[in-house]
Coordinates of C-alpha atoms in Angstrom, one line a residue:
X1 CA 40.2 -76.9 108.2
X2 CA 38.1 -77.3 111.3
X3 CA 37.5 -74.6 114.1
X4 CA 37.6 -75.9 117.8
X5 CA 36.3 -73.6 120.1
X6 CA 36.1 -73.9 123.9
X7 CA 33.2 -72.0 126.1
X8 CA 32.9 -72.8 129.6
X9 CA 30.9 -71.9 132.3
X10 CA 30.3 -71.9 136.5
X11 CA 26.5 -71.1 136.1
X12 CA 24.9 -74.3 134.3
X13 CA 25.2 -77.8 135.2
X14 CA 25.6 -79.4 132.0
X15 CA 21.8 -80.3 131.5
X16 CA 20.8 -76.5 131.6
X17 CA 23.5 -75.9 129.6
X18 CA 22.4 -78.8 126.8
X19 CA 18.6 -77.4 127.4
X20 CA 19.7 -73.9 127.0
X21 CA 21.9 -74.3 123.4
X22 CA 18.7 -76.6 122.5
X23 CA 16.6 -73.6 123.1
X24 CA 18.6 -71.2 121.5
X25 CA 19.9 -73.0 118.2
X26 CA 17.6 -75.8 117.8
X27 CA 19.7 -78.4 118.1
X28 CA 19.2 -82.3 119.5
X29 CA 21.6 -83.4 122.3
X30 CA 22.2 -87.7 122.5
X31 CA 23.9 -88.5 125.6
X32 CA 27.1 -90.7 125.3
X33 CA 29.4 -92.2 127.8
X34 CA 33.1 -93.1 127.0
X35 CA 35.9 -94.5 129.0
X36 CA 38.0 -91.6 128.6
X37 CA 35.6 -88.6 129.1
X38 CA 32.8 -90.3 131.1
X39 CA 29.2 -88.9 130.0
X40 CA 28.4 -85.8 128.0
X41 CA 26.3 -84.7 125.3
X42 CA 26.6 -84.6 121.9
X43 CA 24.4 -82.5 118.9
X44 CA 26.1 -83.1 115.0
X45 CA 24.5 -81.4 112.2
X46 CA 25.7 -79.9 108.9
X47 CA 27.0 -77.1 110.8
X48 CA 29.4 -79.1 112.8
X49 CA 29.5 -81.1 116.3
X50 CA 28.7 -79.4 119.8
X51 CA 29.5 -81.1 123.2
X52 CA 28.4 -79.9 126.3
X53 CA 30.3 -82.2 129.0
X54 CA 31.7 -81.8 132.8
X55 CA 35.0 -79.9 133.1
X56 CA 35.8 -83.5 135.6
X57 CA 36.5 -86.8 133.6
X58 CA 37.4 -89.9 135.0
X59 CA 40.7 -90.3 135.9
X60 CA 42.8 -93.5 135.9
X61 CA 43.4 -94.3 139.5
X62 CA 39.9 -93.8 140.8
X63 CA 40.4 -89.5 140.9
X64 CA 38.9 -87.3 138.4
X65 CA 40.9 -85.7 136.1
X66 CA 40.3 -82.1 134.0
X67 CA 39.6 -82.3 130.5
X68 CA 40.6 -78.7 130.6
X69 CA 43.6 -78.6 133.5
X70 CA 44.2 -75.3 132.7
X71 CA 40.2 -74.2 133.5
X72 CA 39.9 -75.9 137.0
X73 CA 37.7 -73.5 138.3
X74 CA 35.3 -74.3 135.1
X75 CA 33.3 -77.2 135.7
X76 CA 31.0 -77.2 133.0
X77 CA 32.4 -77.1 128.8
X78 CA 30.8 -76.4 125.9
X79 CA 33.4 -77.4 122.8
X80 CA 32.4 -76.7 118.9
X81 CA 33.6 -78.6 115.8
X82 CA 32.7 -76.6 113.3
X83 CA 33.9 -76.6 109.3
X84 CA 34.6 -73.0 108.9
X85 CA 34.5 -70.4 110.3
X86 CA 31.0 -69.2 112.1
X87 CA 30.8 -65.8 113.7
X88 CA 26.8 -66.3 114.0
X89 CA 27.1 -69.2 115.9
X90 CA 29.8 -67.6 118.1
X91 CA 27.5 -64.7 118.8
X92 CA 25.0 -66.9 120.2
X93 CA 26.4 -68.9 122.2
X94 CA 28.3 -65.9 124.0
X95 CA 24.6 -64.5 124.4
X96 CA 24.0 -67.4 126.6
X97 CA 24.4 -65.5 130.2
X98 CA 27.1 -67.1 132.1
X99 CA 29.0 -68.4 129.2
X100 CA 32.6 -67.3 128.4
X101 CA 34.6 -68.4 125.4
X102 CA 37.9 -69.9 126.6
X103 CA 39.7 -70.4 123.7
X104 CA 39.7 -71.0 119.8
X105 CA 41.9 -73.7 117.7
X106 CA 42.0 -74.2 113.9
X107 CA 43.4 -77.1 112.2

C-alpha cells in the first residue's frame, strides 16, 4: 500500500516551499518539467517521493488548469508518496507555518 497525502499552502512560492522541507527534513529537490504538470520539484528517498509543484498546470488550450480543482484558492502543493504510514513525517511538515494538509489517500 502507498499513502498519498496532499498539503497545500498560500504563504510559499514553491521555491520557499522546496528550501523550507530541505531545511527541515534534509532532503534534495531536482527540478523536472513534464507536458502534463509543467515544472515542479521532486525529492525520492527510502522514505518515499515528495513534490512540491504550482497548484496551476498547463492546460490544453493555452489556459492553465488546477492540478487540485477542488483547492483553487491554493496555489502552491506539496504531495507525499510514502510506503506506509508516517506520522513523524506528517508532524513535520504540518510544523512548517503556513502549511495545511488537504487530504490523505491510501492505495
Amino acid at each position: 500500500m502507498t499513502e498519498y497525502d496532499t498539503y497545500g499552502t498560500n504563504a510559499h512560492t514553491t521555491s520557499e516551499l522546496a528550501e523550507l522541507v530541505t531545511d527541515l527534513l534534509e532532503v534534495t529537490f531536482t527540478g523536472r518539467e513534464s507536458d502534463y504538470r509543467g515544472a515542479y520539484d521532486i525529492a525520492k528517498g527510502t522514505w518515499g517521493r515528495i513534490e512540491i509543484q504550482p497548484n496551476a498546470i498547463p492546460g490544453d488550450d493555452g489556459q492553465d488548469d488546477l492540478y487540485a480543482p477542488d483547492r483553487p484558492s491554493v496555489p502552491v502543493l506539496l504531495l507525499t508518496a510514502i510506503p506506509h504510514p508516517d506520522p513523524a513525517l506528517h508532524r513535520r511538515l504540518s510544523s512548517i507555518e503556513g502549511l495545511a494538509h488537504l487530504g490523505h489517500e491510501t492505495s
